[in-house]
CSV table of C-alpha atoms in Angstrom, one decimal:
chain,number,residue,atom,x,y,z
A,1,MET,CA,-60.2,25.5,14.9
A,2,GLU,CA,-57.2,27.0,13.3
A,3,ASN,CA,-55.0,24.2,14.5
A,4,ASP,CA,-57.4,21.6,13.0
A,5,SER,CA,-57.1,23.4,9.6
A,6,GLU,CA,-53.3,23.3,9.8
A,7,ASP,CA,-53.3,19.6,10.7
A,8,PHE,CA,-55.7,18.8,7.8
A,9,ALA,CA,-53.5,20.8,5.4
A,10,ALA,CA,-50.4,19.0,6.5
A,11,MET,CA,-52.1,15.6,6.1
A,12,PHE,CA,-53.4,16.5,2.7
A,13,GLU,CA,-49.9,17.7,1.5
A,14,ALA,CA,-48.4,14.4,2.9
A,15,SER,CA,-51.0,12.3,1.0
A,16,LEU,CA,-50.2,14.2,-2.2
A,17,LYS,CA,-46.5,13.5,-1.7
A,18,ALA,CA,-47.2,9.8,-1.1
A,19,LYS,CA,-49.3,9.6,-4.3
A,20,ARG,CA,-46.5,11.2,-6.3
A,21,ILE,CA,-44.0,8.4,-5.5
A,22,GLU,CA,-43.2,6.6,-8.7
A,23,GLN,CA,-40.8,4.0,-9.9
A,24,GLY,CA,-37.3,5.4,-10.7
A,25,GLN,CA,-37.9,8.4,-8.4
A,26,THR,CA,-35.2,9.4,-5.9
A,27,ILE,CA,-36.6,10.0,-2.5
A,28,GLU,CA,-35.3,10.6,1.1
A,29,GLY,CA,-36.6,8.7,4.1
A,30,THR,CA,-35.9,7.9,7.7
A,31,ILE,CA,-35.0,4.4,8.9
A,32,VAL,CA,-37.8,3.5,11.5
A,33,ALA,CA,-37.1,-0.2,12.0
A,34,ILE,CA,-34.5,-2.9,11.0
A,35,GLY,CA,-35.7,-6.4,10.5
A,36,PRO,CA,-33.9,-9.7,9.8
A,37,GLU,CA,-34.1,-9.2,6.0
A,38,VAL,CA,-35.3,-5.7,5.3
A,39,ALA,CA,-35.4,-2.2,6.9
A,40,PHE,CA,-38.5,-0.1,7.0
A,41,VAL,CA,-38.2,3.5,5.8
A,42,ASP,CA,-40.6,6.4,6.6
A,43,VAL,CA,-40.9,8.3,3.3
A,44,GLY,CA,-43.4,10.8,4.5
A,45,GLY,CA,-47.2,10.9,5.0
A,46,LYS,CA,-48.6,7.4,5.4
A,47,GLY,CA,-46.0,6.0,3.1
A,48,GLU,CA,-43.6,3.4,4.4
A,49,ALA,CA,-41.1,1.7,2.2
A,50,THR,CA,-38.8,-1.3,2.5
A,51,ILE,CA,-35.2,-1.8,1.5
A,52,ASP,CA,-33.2,-5.0,1.5
A,53,LEU,CA,-30.6,-5.2,4.2
A,54,GLU,CA,-27.9,-6.1,1.7
A,55,GLU,CA,-28.3,-2.6,0.3
A,56,LEU,CA,-27.4,-1.1,3.7
A,57,LYS,CA,-24.2,-3.1,4.3
A,58,ASP,CA,-20.6,-1.9,3.9
A,59,ALA,CA,-17.7,-3.8,2.3
A,60,ASP,CA,-17.2,-5.8,5.5
A,61,GLY,CA,-20.8,-7.0,5.6
A,62,ASP,CA,-21.8,-4.7,8.5
A,63,ILE,CA,-25.0,-2.6,8.4
A,64,ASP,CA,-23.9,1.0,8.1
A,65,VAL,CA,-27.1,2.7,9.2
A,66,ALA,CA,-29.2,2.8,12.4
A,67,VAL,CA,-32.8,3.6,13.3
A,68,GLY,CA,-33.3,7.3,12.9
A,69,ASP,CA,-30.8,7.7,10.1
A,70,ARG,CA,-32.0,9.4,6.9
A,71,ILE,CA,-31.1,7.8,3.6
A,72,GLN,CA,-31.5,8.6,-0.1
A,73,ALA,CA,-32.7,5.9,-2.4
A,74,VAL,CA,-34.4,5.2,-5.7
A,75,VAL,CA,-37.9,3.6,-5.9
A,76,VAL,CA,-37.5,0.4,-7.8
A,77,SER,CA,-41.0,-0.9,-7.3
A,78,THR,CA,-44.4,0.3,-6.2
A,79,SER,CA,-46.2,-3.0,-6.7
A,80,GLY,CA,-47.5,-4.3,-3.4
A,81,GLY,CA,-45.7,-1.6,-1.5
A,82,ILE,CA,-42.8,0.8,-2.1
A,83,THR,CA,-39.4,-0.9,-2.5
A,84,LEU,CA,-36.2,1.1,-2.4
A,85,SER,CA,-32.7,0.6,-3.6
A,86,ARG,CA,-29.5,2.6,-2.8
A,87,ARG,CA,-27.7,0.8,-5.6
A,88,LEU,CA,-28.7,-1.3,-8.5
A,89,ALA,CA,-27.3,-4.8,-8.0
A,90,ARG,CA,-25.2,-6.2,-10.8
A,91,GLY,CA,-27.2,-8.3,-13.2
A,92,ALA,CA,-30.5,-7.4,-11.6
A,93,ALA,CA,-31.2,-4.0,-13.2
A,94,SER,CA,-33.3,-3.4,-16.3
A,95,ARG,CA,-32.4,-0.8,-18.9
A,96,GLN,CA,-35.0,1.5,-17.5
A,97,GLN,CA,-33.5,1.3,-14.1
A,98,LEU,CA,-30.1,2.0,-15.5
A,99,GLU,CA,-31.5,5.0,-17.2
A,100,ASN,CA,-33.0,6.1,-14.0
A,101,ALA,CA,-29.7,5.6,-12.3
A,102,PHE,CA,-28.0,7.8,-14.9
A,103,GLN,CA,-30.6,10.5,-14.3
A,104,THR,CA,-30.5,10.3,-10.5
A,105,GLY,CA,-26.8,9.6,-10.1
A,106,LEU,CA,-27.5,6.3,-8.3
A,107,PRO,CA,-24.4,4.0,-8.1
A,108,VAL,CA,-24.5,0.7,-10.0
A,109,GLU,CA,-22.3,-2.3,-9.6
A,110,GLY,CA,-20.3,-3.7,-12.5
A,111,ARG,CA,-17.5,-6.1,-13.2
A,112,VAL,CA,-14.4,-5.0,-15.0
A,113,GLU,CA,-14.1,-7.5,-17.9
A,114,LYS,CA,-10.9,-6.5,-19.7
A,115,VAL,CA,-8.6,-3.7,-20.7
A,116,VAL,CA,-9.5,-2.1,-24.0
A,117,LYS,CA,-8.1,0.9,-25.9
A,118,GLY,CA,-8.3,3.9,-23.6
A,119,GLY,CA,-9.9,2.2,-20.7
A,120,TYR,CA,-11.9,-0.9,-19.5
A,121,GLU,CA,-14.9,-2.8,-20.7
A,122,VAL,CA,-17.3,-3.1,-17.7
A,123,ARG,CA,-20.3,-5.4,-17.6
A,124,ILE,CA,-23.3,-3.9,-15.9
A,125,ALA,CA,-26.6,-5.8,-15.8
A,126,GLY,CA,-25.7,-7.7,-18.9
A,127,LEU,CA,-24.7,-4.5,-20.8
A,128,ARG,CA,-21.3,-3.5,-21.9
A,129,ALA,CA,-20.0,-0.1,-20.5
A,130,PHE,CA,-16.8,1.8,-21.0
A,131,CYS,CA,-14.7,3.2,-18.2
A,132,PRO,CA,-11.8,5.5,-19.1
A,133,PHE,CA,-8.4,4.7,-17.5
A,134,SER,CA,-8.6,8.1,-15.7
A,135,GLN,CA,-12.0,7.2,-14.1
A,136,ILE,CA,-11.2,3.7,-12.7
A,137,ASP,CA,-9.4,5.0,-9.6
A,138,ILE,CA,-8.1,8.1,-8.0
A,139,ILE,CA,-4.6,6.7,-8.2
A,140,ARG,CA,-3.5,5.4,-11.6
A,141,ALA,CA,-2.1,1.9,-11.3
A,142,THR,CA,1.2,1.1,-13.0
A,143,ASP,CA,-0.4,-2.2,-14.3
A,144,PRO,CA,-3.9,-1.5,-15.9
A,145,ALA,CA,-4.7,-5.3,-15.8
A,146,ALA,CA,-4.7,-5.1,-12.0
A,147,HIS,CA,-8.4,-4.1,-12.1
A,148,GLU,CA,-9.5,-6.9,-14.4
A,149,GLY,CA,-12.0,-9.3,-12.8
A,150,LYS,CA,-12.8,-6.8,-9.9
A,151,VAL,CA,-16.4,-5.8,-9.0
A,152,TYR,CA,-16.7,-2.1,-8.3
A,153,THR,CA,-19.5,0.5,-7.8
A,154,PHE,CA,-19.7,3.0,-10.7
A,155,ARG,CA,-21.7,6.1,-11.6
A,156,ILE,CA,-23.2,6.2,-15.1
A,157,THR,CA,-21.9,9.4,-16.7
A,158,GLU,CA,-23.3,8.8,-20.2
A,159,TYR,CA,-26.4,6.8,-21.2
A,160,LYS,CA,-27.1,6.8,-25.0
A,161,GLU,CA,-28.9,4.6,-27.6
A,162,GLY,CA,-31.1,2.9,-25.0
A,163,GLY,CA,-28.2,1.6,-23.0
A,164,ARG,CA,-26.1,0.4,-25.9
A,165,ASN,CA,-23.6,3.2,-25.2
A,166,LEU,CA,-22.7,3.5,-21.6
A,167,VAL,CA,-19.8,5.4,-20.0
A,168,VAL,CA,-19.2,5.0,-16.3
A,169,SER,CA,-16.9,6.4,-13.6
A,170,ARG,CA,-15.7,4.9,-10.4
A,171,ARG,CA,-13.5,7.8,-9.6
A,172,ALA,CA,-16.5,10.1,-9.2
A,173,LEU,CA,-17.8,8.0,-6.3
A,174,LEU,CA,-14.3,7.7,-4.7
A,175,GLU,CA,-13.9,11.4,-4.7
A,176,GLU,CA,-17.3,11.9,-3.1
A,177,GLU,CA,-16.3,9.4,-0.4
A,178,GLN,CA,-13.0,11.3,0.1
A,179,ARG,CA,-14.8,14.6,0.6
A,180,ALA,CA,-17.1,13.0,3.1
A,181,ARG,CA,-14.2,11.5,5.0
A,182,ALA,CA,-11.9,14.6,4.8
A,183,ALA,CA,-12.9,16.1,8.1
A,184,GLU,CA,-12.5,12.8,10.0
A,185,VAL,CA,-9.1,12.1,8.4
A,186,LYS,CA,-7.8,15.6,9.2
A,187,GLU,CA,-8.6,15.1,12.9
A,188,ALA,CA,-6.5,11.9,12.9
A,189,ILE,CA,-3.5,13.6,11.3
A,190,VAL,CA,-1.4,14.8,14.2
A,191,PRO,CA,2.3,14.5,14.9
A,192,ASP,CA,3.5,11.0,15.9
A,193,ALA,CA,0.3,9.4,14.7
A,194,VAL,CA,0.8,6.2,12.7
A,195,LEU,CA,-1.6,5.8,9.7
A,196,THR,CA,-2.1,3.6,6.7
A,197,GLY,CA,-2.2,5.2,3.3
A,198,ARG,CA,-1.8,4.5,-0.4
A,199,VAL,CA,1.1,5.7,-2.6
A,200,ALA,CA,-0.4,8.3,-5.0
A,201,SER,CA,2.8,9.1,-7.0
A,202,VAL,CA,6.5,8.6,-6.8
A,203,ARG,CA,9.1,11.3,-7.7
A,204,GLU,CA,12.9,11.5,-7.5
A,205,PHE,CA,12.6,13.4,-4.2
A,206,GLY,CA,10.1,11.1,-2.5
A,207,ALA,CA,6.5,9.9,-2.7
A,208,PHE,CA,3.1,11.4,-2.1
A,209,VAL,CA,0.9,9.3,0.1
A,210,ASP,CA,-2.9,9.5,0.1
A,211,LEU,CA,-4.0,9.3,3.8
A,212,GLY,CA,-7.7,9.2,2.9
A,213,GLY,CA,-10.3,11.9,2.3
A,214,GLY,CA,-8.1,13.4,-0.5
A,215,VAL,CA,-5.5,14.4,2.1
A,216,GLN,CA,-1.9,13.7,0.9
A,217,GLY,CA,1.4,13.9,2.7
A,218,LEU,CA,5.0,13.8,1.4
A,219,LEU,CA,7.3,10.9,2.3
A,220,HIS,CA,10.7,12.4,1.5
A,221,VAL,CA,13.4,10.1,0.2
A,222,SER,CA,15.5,10.8,3.2
A,223,GLU,CA,12.7,9.5,5.5
A,224,MET,CA,12.2,6.2,3.6
A,225,GLY,CA,15.0,4.2,5.2
A,226,TRP,CA,18.0,4.4,7.5
A,227,SER,CA,20.1,3.5,4.6
A,228,ARG,CA,20.5,5.9,1.7
A,229,VAL,CA,17.7,5.4,-0.9
A,230,GLN,CA,19.0,6.3,-4.4
A,231,ASP,CA,15.8,5.6,-6.3
A,232,PRO,CA,12.4,5.8,-4.5
A,233,SER,CA,10.7,4.1,-7.4
A,234,GLN,CA,12.7,0.9,-6.6
A,235,LEU,CA,11.1,0.9,-3.1
A,236,LEU,CA,7.6,2.1,-3.8
A,237,LYS,CA,5.0,2.0,-6.6
A,238,PRO,CA,1.8,4.0,-7.1
A,239,GLY,CA,-1.1,2.1,-5.4
A,240,ASP,CA,1.1,0.4,-2.8
A,241,GLU,CA,-0.5,0.4,0.7
A,242,ILE,CA,2.0,1.5,3.4
A,243,THR,CA,2.0,2.5,7.0
A,244,VAL,CA,3.7,5.8,7.8
A,245,LYS,CA,4.3,8.0,10.8
A,246,ILE,CA,3.2,11.7,10.9
A,247,LEU,CA,6.4,13.8,11.5
A,248,GLN,CA,5.1,17.3,11.0
A,249,VAL,CA,1.9,19.1,10.1
A,250,ASP,CA,2.0,22.6,8.8
A,251,ALA,CA,-1.6,23.8,8.7
A,252,ASP,CA,-0.8,27.2,7.2
A,253,LYS,CA,1.1,25.8,4.3
A,254,GLN,CA,-1.1,22.7,4.2
A,255,LYS,CA,1.9,20.4,4.2
A,256,ILE,CA,2.2,17.0,5.9
A,257,SER,CA,5.6,15.4,6.4
A,258,LEU,CA,5.7,11.6,6.7
A,259,GLY,CA,8.2,9.1,7.8
A,260,LEU,CA,8.8,5.4,7.1
A,261,LYS,CA,12.1,4.6,8.7
A,262,GLN,CA,10.8,5.9,12.1
A,263,LEU,CA,8.7,2.7,12.4
A,264,THR,CA,11.9,0.7,12.7
A,265,GLU,CA,14.7,0.9,15.2
A,266,ASP,CA,17.4,3.5,14.5
A,267,PRO,CA,20.6,1.6,13.8
A,268,TRP,CA,22.6,4.3,15.6
A,269,THR,CA,21.0,3.1,18.9
A,270,ASN,CA,23.9,1.7,21.0
A,271,VAL,CA,26.2,2.1,18.0
A,272,GLU,CA,29.1,2.6,20.5
A,273,SER,CA,28.7,-1.0,21.7
A,274,ARG,CA,29.5,-2.2,18.2
A,275,TYR,CA,32.2,0.2,17.1
A,276,GLN,CA,35.2,1.4,19.2
A,277,ALA,CA,38.3,3.4,18.4
A,278,GLY,CA,41.1,1.3,17.1
A,279,GLN,CA,38.8,-1.4,15.7
A,280,VAL,CA,39.3,-2.5,12.1
A,281,VAL,CA,36.2,-3.3,10.0
A,282,SER,CA,35.3,-4.1,6.5
A,283,ALA,CA,33.1,-1.4,4.9
A,284,ARG,CA,31.8,-0.4,1.5
A,285,VAL,CA,32.5,3.0,-0.1
A,286,THR,CA,29.2,4.6,-0.9
A,287,ARG,CA,30.2,8.0,-2.3
A,288,LEU,CA,33.0,10.4,-2.7
A,289,ALA,CA,32.9,14.1,-1.7
A,290,ASP,CA,35.5,16.9,-1.9
A,291,PHE,CA,36.4,16.5,1.7
A,292,GLY,CA,36.4,12.7,2.0
A,293,ALA,CA,34.8,9.3,1.3
A,294,PHE,CA,31.6,8.0,3.0
A,295,VAL,CA,31.6,4.3,3.8
A,296,GLU,CA,28.8,2.1,5.0
A,297,LEU,CA,29.6,0.1,8.1
A,298,GLU,CA,26.1,-1.5,8.2
A,299,PRO,CA,22.7,-0.5,6.7
A,300,GLY,CA,21.9,2.9,8.1
A,301,VAL,CA,25.3,3.6,9.6
A,302,GLU,CA,27.8,5.6,7.5
A,303,ALA,CA,31.3,6.8,8.5
A,304,LEU,CA,33.5,9.4,7.0
A,305,ALA,CA,37.1,8.8,5.9
A,306,HIS,CA,38.3,12.4,5.7
A,307,ALA,CA,40.6,13.4,2.9
A,308,SER,CA,43.3,14.2,5.5
A,309,THR,CA,43.5,10.6,6.6
A,310,PHE,CA,44.7,9.4,3.2
A,311,PRO,CA,48.4,9.4,2.3
A,312,GLN,CA,49.3,13.0,1.2
A,313,THR,CA,51.0,13.4,-2.2
A,314,GLY,CA,50.9,17.2,-2.4
A,315,ARG,CA,48.4,17.1,-5.3
A,316,ARG,CA,44.8,18.1,-4.9
A,317,ASP,CA,42.3,15.2,-4.8
A,318,GLU,CA,45.1,12.7,-5.4
A,319,TRP,CA,43.6,10.8,-2.4
A,320,LYS,CA,40.6,9.8,-4.6
A,321,ALA,CA,42.8,7.4,-6.5
A,322,SER,CA,42.9,5.2,-3.3
A,323,VAL,CA,39.2,4.5,-3.2
A,324,THR,CA,36.3,4.1,-5.6
A,325,ALA,CA,32.6,4.2,-5.0
A,326,GLY,CA,31.2,0.7,-4.5
A,327,ALA,CA,34.6,-0.8,-3.5
A,328,THR,CA,35.0,-2.6,-0.2
A,329,GLY,CA,38.1,-2.2,2.0
A,330,SER,CA,39.5,-2.3,5.5
A,331,PHE,CA,39.0,0.8,7.6
A,332,GLU,CA,40.1,1.7,11.1
A,333,ILE,CA,37.7,3.3,13.5
A,334,LEU,CA,39.1,6.6,14.7
A,335,THR,CA,36.2,8.3,16.6
A,336,VAL,CA,32.6,7.5,17.5
A,337,ASP,CA,30.1,10.2,18.3
A,338,PRO,CA,26.6,8.6,18.8
A,339,GLU,CA,24.9,12.0,19.6
A,340,LYS,CA,26.0,13.6,16.4
A,341,LYS,CA,25.8,10.3,14.5
A,342,ARG,CA,29.3,10.7,13.3
A,343,ILE,CA,32.1,8.0,13.0
A,344,GLY,CA,35.5,8.9,11.7
A,345,VAL,CA,37.5,6.2,9.9
A,346,ALA,CA,40.8,5.8,8.0
A,347,LEU,CA,41.6,3.5,5.2
A,348,VAL,CA,44.0,0.7,6.1
A,349,PRO,CA,46.5,0.3,3.3
A,350,GLU,CA,46.7,-3.1,1.7
A,351,GLY,CA,49.5,-5.3,3.0
A,352,SER,CA,49.7,-3.4,6.4
A,353,SER,CA,49.7,-5.4,9.6
A,354,ARG,CA,46.3,-3.9,10.6
A,355,GLY,CA,44.8,-5.1,7.3
A,356,ALA,CA,46.6,-8.4,7.4
A,357,ALA,CA,45.4,-9.0,10.9
A,358,MET,CA,41.8,-8.5,9.8
A,359,ASP,CA,42.2,-10.6,6.7
A,360,GLU,CA,43.7,-13.4,8.9
A,361,ALA,CA,40.8,-13.1,11.3
A,362,GLU,CA,38.3,-13.4,8.5
A,363,SER,CA,40.4,-16.3,7.1
A,364,VAL,CA,40.3,-18.0,10.4
A,365,SER,CA,36.6,-17.4,10.8
A,366,GLY,CA,36.1,-18.8,7.3
A,367,ALA,CA,38.3,-21.8,7.9
A,368,THR,CA,36.5,-22.5,11.2
A,369,GLN,CA,33.2,-22.6,9.4
A,370,GLU,CA,34.7,-24.7,6.6
A,371,ALA,CA,36.0,-27.2,9.1
A,372,ALA,CA,32.6,-27.4,10.9
A,373,ASP,CA,31.0,-28.1,7.5
A,374,VAL,CA,33.5,-30.8,6.7
A,375,ARG,CA,33.0,-32.4,10.1
A,376,GLU,CA,29.3,-32.4,9.8
A,377,TYR,CA,29.5,-34.0,6.3
A,378,THR,CA,31.9,-36.7,7.5
A,379,GLU,CA,29.7,-37.6,10.5
A,380,ARG,CA,26.7,-37.8,8.3
A,381,ALA,CA,28.5,-39.9,5.8
A,382,GLU,CA,29.8,-42.3,8.5
A,383,SER,CA,26.3,-42.7,9.9
A,384,GLU,CA,25.0,-43.7,6.5
A,385,THR,CA,27.9,-45.9,5.4
A,386,PRO,CA,27.1,-49.2,7.3
A,387,GLU,CA,23.6,-49.3,5.9
A,388,ARG,CA,24.8,-48.7,2.4
A,389,PHE,CA,27.6,-51.4,2.5
A,390,GLY,CA,25.3,-53.8,4.4
A,391,SER,CA,22.8,-53.5,1.6
A,392,LEU,CA,25.5,-54.1,-1.0
A,393,ALA,CA,26.9,-57.1,0.9
A,394,ASP,CA,23.5,-58.7,1.0
A,395,LYS,CA,23.2,-58.4,-2.7
A,396,LEU,CA,26.6,-59.9,-3.3
A,397,ARG,CA,25.8,-62.9,-1.1
A,398,GLY,CA,22.6,-63.4,-2.9
A,399,ALA,CA,24.4,-63.4,-6.2
A,400,LEU,CA,27.1,-65.9,-5.0
A,401,LYS,CA,24.7,-68.5,-3.5
A,402,PRO,CA,24.0,-70.4,-6.8
A,403,ARG,CA,27.7,-70.8,-7.4
A,404,GLU,CA,28.2,-72.3,-3.9
A,405,LYS,CA,25.9,-75.1,-4.8
């Protein structure tokens, strides 16, 4: 008898809950069935609601829920049954529904119309709303106009004057998504993993990359390319999507080190097959140090011309007069150490037999190419000549025929 009383009390409580469901109310329910156009949601008691499948699809058009999942939604209609919505579709919401969305925190869709002073004008359900620059994204774009014409999901943060004064935020929703994904992202961040992220900011020492879920890693300037990168801002911009490799994860200090150059082949691989002692090559001086000059043999491969290899004058740093940063000259390979990634070179003085031999080799190479170009042009011209002269001869004959009569 006691059990019957408990069952009756539970049923009565459920019926009261069902009666209290009103338009604009935020409720939770369980997906019980998914049809071709709508999903059925158990909202407690004898109440069963429906929600359009479009409301349950992600950005790729795939349904992001399954039977048994619990969802939170707003009641948009109680006429002829309970109809739910997880977001108010752009252009299909009334002012009352927008006010309900503001009160309940329900996301709404809007189109970014244009850039205005301090932010953006956003069109939501035929109404104008304002989104501050700082609230359009987690990462501030270098070009504010990049968001114009885009349709985003926003949260209404201010609703005044019956909807005539609306302020919205996209960032609030993005941050919520980040927090929800944080645990999943952290599991994927392990050494040697290759992940895609967005550049959050660029500094003189490198770039911070958002890997998702609010988790950021540092891409140091030394890890951006095998060649020396002088200015990271010339290579990356905030908002750029890049693929990086996880180099190191320090859980205690909460630091993540990233690499970009590791996704391409190290130019030092098999470097000994391209450079041997005694070889004379053309190289560009990249920088000068107290102990010598660094020269670039190829992108990512630098050699050192030690100060001791320059002609000695007895004066300190006098050797620097022989080379300048940015200049190109002939250098002889002295040593090659692939393991330590070191190549020693010496500047070949202008006019020396070593330098002249290289200049002659380059001259011969250039002359050979020039001769090939001339030969190709001549052959092409000869193949076209008969047709051209034939056509001209035909015209001359045609012009002389009246005179022959």
